[in-house]
mmCIF file of C-alpha atoms in Angstrom:
data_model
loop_
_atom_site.group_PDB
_atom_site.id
_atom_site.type_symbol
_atom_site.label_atom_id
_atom_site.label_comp_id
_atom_site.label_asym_id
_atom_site.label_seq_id
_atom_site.Cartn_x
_atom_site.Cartn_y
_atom_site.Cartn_z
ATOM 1 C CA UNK A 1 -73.343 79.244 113.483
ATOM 2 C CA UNK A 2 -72.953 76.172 112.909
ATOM 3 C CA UNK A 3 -70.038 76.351 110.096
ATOM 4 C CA UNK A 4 -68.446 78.695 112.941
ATOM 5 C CA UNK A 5 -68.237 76.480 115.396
ATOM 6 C CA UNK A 6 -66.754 73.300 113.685
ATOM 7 C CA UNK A 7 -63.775 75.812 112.892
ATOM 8 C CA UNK A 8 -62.909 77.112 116.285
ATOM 9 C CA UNK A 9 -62.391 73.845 117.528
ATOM 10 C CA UNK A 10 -59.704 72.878 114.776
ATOM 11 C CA UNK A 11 -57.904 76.553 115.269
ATOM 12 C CA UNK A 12 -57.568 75.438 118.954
ATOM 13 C CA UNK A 13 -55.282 72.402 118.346
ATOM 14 C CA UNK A 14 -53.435 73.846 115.686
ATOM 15 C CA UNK A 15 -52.477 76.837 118.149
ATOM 16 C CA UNK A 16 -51.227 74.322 120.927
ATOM 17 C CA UNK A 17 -49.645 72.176 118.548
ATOM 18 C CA UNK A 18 -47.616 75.462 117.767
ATOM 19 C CA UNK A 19 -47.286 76.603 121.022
ATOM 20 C CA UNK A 20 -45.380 73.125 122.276
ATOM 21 C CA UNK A 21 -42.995 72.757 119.140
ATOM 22 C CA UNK A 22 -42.105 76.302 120.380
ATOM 23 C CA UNK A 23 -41.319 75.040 124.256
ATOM 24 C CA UNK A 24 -40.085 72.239 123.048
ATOM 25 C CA UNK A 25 -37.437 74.441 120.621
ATOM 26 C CA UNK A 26 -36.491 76.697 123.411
ATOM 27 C CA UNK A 27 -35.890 74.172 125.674
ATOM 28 C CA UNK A 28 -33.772 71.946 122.995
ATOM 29 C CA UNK A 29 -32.057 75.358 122.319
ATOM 30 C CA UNK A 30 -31.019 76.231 126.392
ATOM 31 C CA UNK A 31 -29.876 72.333 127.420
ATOM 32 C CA UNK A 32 -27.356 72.628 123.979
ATOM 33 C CA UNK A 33 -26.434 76.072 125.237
ATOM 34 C CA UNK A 34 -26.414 74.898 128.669
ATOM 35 C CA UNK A 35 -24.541 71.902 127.295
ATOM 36 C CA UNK A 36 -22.064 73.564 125.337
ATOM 37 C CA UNK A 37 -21.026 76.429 128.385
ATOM 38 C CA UNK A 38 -20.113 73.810 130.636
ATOM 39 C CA UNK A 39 -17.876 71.948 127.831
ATOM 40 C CA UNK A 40 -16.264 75.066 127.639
ATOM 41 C CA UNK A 41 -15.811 75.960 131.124
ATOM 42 C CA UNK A 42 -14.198 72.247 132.200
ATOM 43 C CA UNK A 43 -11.651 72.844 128.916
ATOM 44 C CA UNK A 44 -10.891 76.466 129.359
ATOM 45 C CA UNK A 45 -10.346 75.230 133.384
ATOM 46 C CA UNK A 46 -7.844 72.370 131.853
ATOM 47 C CA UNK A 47 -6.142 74.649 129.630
ATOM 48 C CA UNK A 48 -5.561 76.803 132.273
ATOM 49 C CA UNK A 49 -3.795 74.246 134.351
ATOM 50 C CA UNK A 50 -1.645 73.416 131.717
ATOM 51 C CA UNK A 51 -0.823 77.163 130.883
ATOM 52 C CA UNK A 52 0.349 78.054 134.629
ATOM 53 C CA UNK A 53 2.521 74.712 134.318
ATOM 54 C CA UNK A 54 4.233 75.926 131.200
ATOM 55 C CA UNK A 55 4.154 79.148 132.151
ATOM 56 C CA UNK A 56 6.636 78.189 135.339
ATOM 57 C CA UNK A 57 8.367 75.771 133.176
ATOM 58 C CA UNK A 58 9.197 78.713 130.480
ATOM 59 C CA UNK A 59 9.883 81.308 133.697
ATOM 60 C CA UNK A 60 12.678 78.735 134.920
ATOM 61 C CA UNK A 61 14.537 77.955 131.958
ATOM 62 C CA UNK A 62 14.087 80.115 128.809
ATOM 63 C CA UNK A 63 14.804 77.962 125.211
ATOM 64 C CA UNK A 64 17.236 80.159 123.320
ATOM 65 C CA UNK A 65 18.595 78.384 120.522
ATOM 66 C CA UNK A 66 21.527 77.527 120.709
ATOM 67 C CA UNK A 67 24.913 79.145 118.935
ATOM 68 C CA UNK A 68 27.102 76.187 116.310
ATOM 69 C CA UNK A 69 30.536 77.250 116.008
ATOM 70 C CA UNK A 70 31.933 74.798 112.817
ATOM 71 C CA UNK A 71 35.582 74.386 112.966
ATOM 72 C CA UNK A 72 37.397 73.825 110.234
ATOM 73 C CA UNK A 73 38.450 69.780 108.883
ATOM 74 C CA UNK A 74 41.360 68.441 110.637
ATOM 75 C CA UNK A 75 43.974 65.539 109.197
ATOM 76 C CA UNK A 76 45.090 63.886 111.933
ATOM 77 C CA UNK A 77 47.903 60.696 111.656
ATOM 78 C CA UNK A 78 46.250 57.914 114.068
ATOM 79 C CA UNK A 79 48.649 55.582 116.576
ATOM 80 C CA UNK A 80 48.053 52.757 114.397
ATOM 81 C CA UNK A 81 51.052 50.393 114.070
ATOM 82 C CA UNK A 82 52.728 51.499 111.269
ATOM 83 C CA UNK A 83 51.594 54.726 110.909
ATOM 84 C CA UNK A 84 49.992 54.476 107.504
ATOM 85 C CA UNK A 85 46.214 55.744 109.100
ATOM 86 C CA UNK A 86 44.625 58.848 109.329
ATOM 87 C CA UNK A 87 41.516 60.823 110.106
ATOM 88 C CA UNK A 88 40.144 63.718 108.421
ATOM 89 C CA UNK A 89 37.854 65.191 111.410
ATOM 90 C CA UNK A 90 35.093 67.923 111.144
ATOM 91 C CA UNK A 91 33.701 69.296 114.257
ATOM 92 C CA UNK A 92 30.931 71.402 115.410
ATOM 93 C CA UNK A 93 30.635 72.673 118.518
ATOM 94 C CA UNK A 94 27.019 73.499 120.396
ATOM 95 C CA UNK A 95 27.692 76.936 122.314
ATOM 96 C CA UNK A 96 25.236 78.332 124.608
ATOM 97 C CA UNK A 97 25.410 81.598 122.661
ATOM 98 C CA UNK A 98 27.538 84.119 120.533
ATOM 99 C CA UNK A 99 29.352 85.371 123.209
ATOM 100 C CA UNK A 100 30.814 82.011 124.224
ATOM 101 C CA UNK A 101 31.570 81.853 120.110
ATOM 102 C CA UNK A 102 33.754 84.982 120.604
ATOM 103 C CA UNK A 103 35.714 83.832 123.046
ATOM 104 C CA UNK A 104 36.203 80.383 121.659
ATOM 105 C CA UNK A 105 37.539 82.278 118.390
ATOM 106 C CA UNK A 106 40.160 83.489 120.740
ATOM 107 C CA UNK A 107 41.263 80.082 121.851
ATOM 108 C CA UNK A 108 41.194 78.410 118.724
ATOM 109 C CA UNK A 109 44.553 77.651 118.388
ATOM 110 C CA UNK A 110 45.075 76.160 121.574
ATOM 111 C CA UNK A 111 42.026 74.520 120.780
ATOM 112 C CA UNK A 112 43.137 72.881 118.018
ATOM 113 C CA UNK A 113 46.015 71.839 119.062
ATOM 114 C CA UNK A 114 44.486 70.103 122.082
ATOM 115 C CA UNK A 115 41.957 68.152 120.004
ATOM 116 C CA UNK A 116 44.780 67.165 117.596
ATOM 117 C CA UNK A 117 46.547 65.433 120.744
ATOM 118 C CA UNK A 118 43.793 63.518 121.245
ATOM 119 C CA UNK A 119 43.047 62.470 117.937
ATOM 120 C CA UNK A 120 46.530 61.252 117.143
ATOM 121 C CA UNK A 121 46.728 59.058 120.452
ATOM 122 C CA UNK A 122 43.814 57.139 119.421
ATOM 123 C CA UNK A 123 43.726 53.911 116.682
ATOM 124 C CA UNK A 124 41.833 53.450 113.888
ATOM 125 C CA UNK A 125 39.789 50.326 115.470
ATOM 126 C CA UNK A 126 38.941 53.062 118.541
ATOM 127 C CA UNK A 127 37.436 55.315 115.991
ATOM 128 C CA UNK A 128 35.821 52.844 113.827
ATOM 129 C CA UNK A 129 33.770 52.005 117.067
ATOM 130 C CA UNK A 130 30.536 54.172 117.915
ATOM 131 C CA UNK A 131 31.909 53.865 121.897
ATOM 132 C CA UNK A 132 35.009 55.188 120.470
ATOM 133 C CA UNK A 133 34.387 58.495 119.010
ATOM 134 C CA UNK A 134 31.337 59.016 121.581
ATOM 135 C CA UNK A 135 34.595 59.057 124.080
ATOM 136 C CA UNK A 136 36.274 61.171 121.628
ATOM 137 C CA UNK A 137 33.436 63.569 121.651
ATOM 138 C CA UNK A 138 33.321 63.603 125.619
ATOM 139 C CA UNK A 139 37.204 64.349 125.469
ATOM 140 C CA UNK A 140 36.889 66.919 123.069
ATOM 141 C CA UNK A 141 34.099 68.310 124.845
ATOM 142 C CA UNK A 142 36.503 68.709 128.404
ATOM 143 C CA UNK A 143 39.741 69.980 125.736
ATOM 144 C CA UNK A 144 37.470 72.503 124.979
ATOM 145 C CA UNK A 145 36.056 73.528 128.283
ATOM 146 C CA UNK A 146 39.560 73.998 129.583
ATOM 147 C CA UNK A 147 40.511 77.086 127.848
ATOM 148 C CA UNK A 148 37.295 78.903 128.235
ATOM 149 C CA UNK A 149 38.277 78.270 132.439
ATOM 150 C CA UNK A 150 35.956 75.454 132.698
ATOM 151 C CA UNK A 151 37.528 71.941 134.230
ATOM 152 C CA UNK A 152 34.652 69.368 133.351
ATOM 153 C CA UNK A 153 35.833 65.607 135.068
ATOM 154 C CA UNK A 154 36.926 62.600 133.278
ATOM 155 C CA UNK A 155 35.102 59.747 132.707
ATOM 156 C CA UNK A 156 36.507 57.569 134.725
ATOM 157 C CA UNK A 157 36.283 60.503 137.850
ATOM 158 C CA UNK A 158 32.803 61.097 137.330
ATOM 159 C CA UNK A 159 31.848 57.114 137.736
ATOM 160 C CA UNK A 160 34.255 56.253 140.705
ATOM 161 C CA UNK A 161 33.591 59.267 143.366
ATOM 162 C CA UNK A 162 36.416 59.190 146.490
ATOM 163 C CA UNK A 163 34.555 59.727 148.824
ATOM 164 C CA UNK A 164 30.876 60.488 149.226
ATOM 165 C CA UNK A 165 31.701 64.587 150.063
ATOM 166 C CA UNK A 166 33.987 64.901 147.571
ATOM 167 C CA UNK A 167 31.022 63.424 144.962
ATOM 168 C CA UNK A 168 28.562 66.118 146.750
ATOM 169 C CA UNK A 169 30.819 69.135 146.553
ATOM 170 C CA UNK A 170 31.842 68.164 142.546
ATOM 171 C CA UNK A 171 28.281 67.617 142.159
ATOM 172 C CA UNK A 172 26.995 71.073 143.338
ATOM 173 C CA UNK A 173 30.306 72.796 141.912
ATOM 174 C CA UNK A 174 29.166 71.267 138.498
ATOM 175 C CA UNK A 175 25.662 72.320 138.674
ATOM 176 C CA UNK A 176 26.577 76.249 139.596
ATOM 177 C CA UNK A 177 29.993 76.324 136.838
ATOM 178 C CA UNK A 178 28.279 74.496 133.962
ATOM 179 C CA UNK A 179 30.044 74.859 131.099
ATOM 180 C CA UNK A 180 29.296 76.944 127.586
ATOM 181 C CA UNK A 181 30.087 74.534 125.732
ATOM 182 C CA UNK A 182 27.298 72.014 125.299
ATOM 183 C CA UNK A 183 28.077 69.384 122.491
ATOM 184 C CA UNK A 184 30.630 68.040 120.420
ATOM 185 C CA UNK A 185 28.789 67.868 116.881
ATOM 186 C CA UNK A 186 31.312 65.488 114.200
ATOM 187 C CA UNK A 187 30.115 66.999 110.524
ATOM 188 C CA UNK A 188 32.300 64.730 108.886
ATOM 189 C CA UNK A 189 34.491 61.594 110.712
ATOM 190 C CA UNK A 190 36.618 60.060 107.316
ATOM 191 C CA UNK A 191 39.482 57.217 108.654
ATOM 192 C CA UNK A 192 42.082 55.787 105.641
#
């Protein structure tokens, strides 16, 4: 009996040594499970946040892309002294879609003759100038609104208002009659 009992007593620790490495596993195992369900519930809560804000944002204003319309290069004599100087222009225009395309196909003469004005009343030191062909652009941009039945305001109306109803009521008239055309794109600007 003796050999007997000398063993029982080593089985016994070797059993509770066992038995806590276990505990102490399951318990590791929950808090990183515990751990890693509330990491996911405070992100998935975050992301939602951010979904219902897009969500509106994409519910307001859908992104379609938008529709170029490239016209073809104009040669244009500038008011230079002289008249030696000229422009060879390429422009691209930003519609809001195909339809707007269409119809500016049906203007395009008018159209071109309009931009053509404007190019030949301008100098070659006006065009040389970044200021200068960004107001080129902007006039562009209102020649050719005007055809498609859209009056967009000239520069120098939009900064100096009349009166402060008359700047309300062209301010809410431009906001509900906003105009197809978006941009005035230059693919190629060439002055001799």
């Amino acid at each position: 009996m003796s050999a007997n009992t000398p063993a029982t007593p080593a089985a016994a620790p070797a059993k509770s040594k066992k038995r806590l490495i276990i505990i102490i596993g399951v318990v590791v195992a929950v808090l990183v499970m515990g751990g890693g369900a509330a990491a996911w519930l405070i992100s998935s809560r975050s992301h939602g946040d951010e979904e219902e804000g897009t969500t509106a944002a994409r519910k307001e204003a859908p992104k379609i892309a938008p529709t170029f319309f490239p016209m073809e290069n104009m040669v244009v004599n500038l008011a230079d002294p002289g008249g030696d100087r000229f422009a060879q222009i390429g422009i691209t225009l930003e519609l809001e879609d195909a339809k707007t395309a269409e119809q500016v196909k049906l203007y395009l003469p008018t159209i071109r003759s309009g931009i053509l004005m404007l190019v030949s009343q301008r100098t070659s030191a006006e065009l040389l100038q970044r200021e200068g062909k960004e107001k080129l652009a902007s006039d562009v941009l209102r020649e050719v609104s005007r055809p498609l039945g859209y009056a967009l305001p000239a520069e120098r109306e939009r900064t100096k208002p009349a009166d402060k109803n008359e700047d309300e009521r062209s301010t809410a008239r431009s906001r509900t009659e906003r105009s197809p055309v978006h941009r005035v794109l230059f693919s190629s600007f060439i002055i001799q």
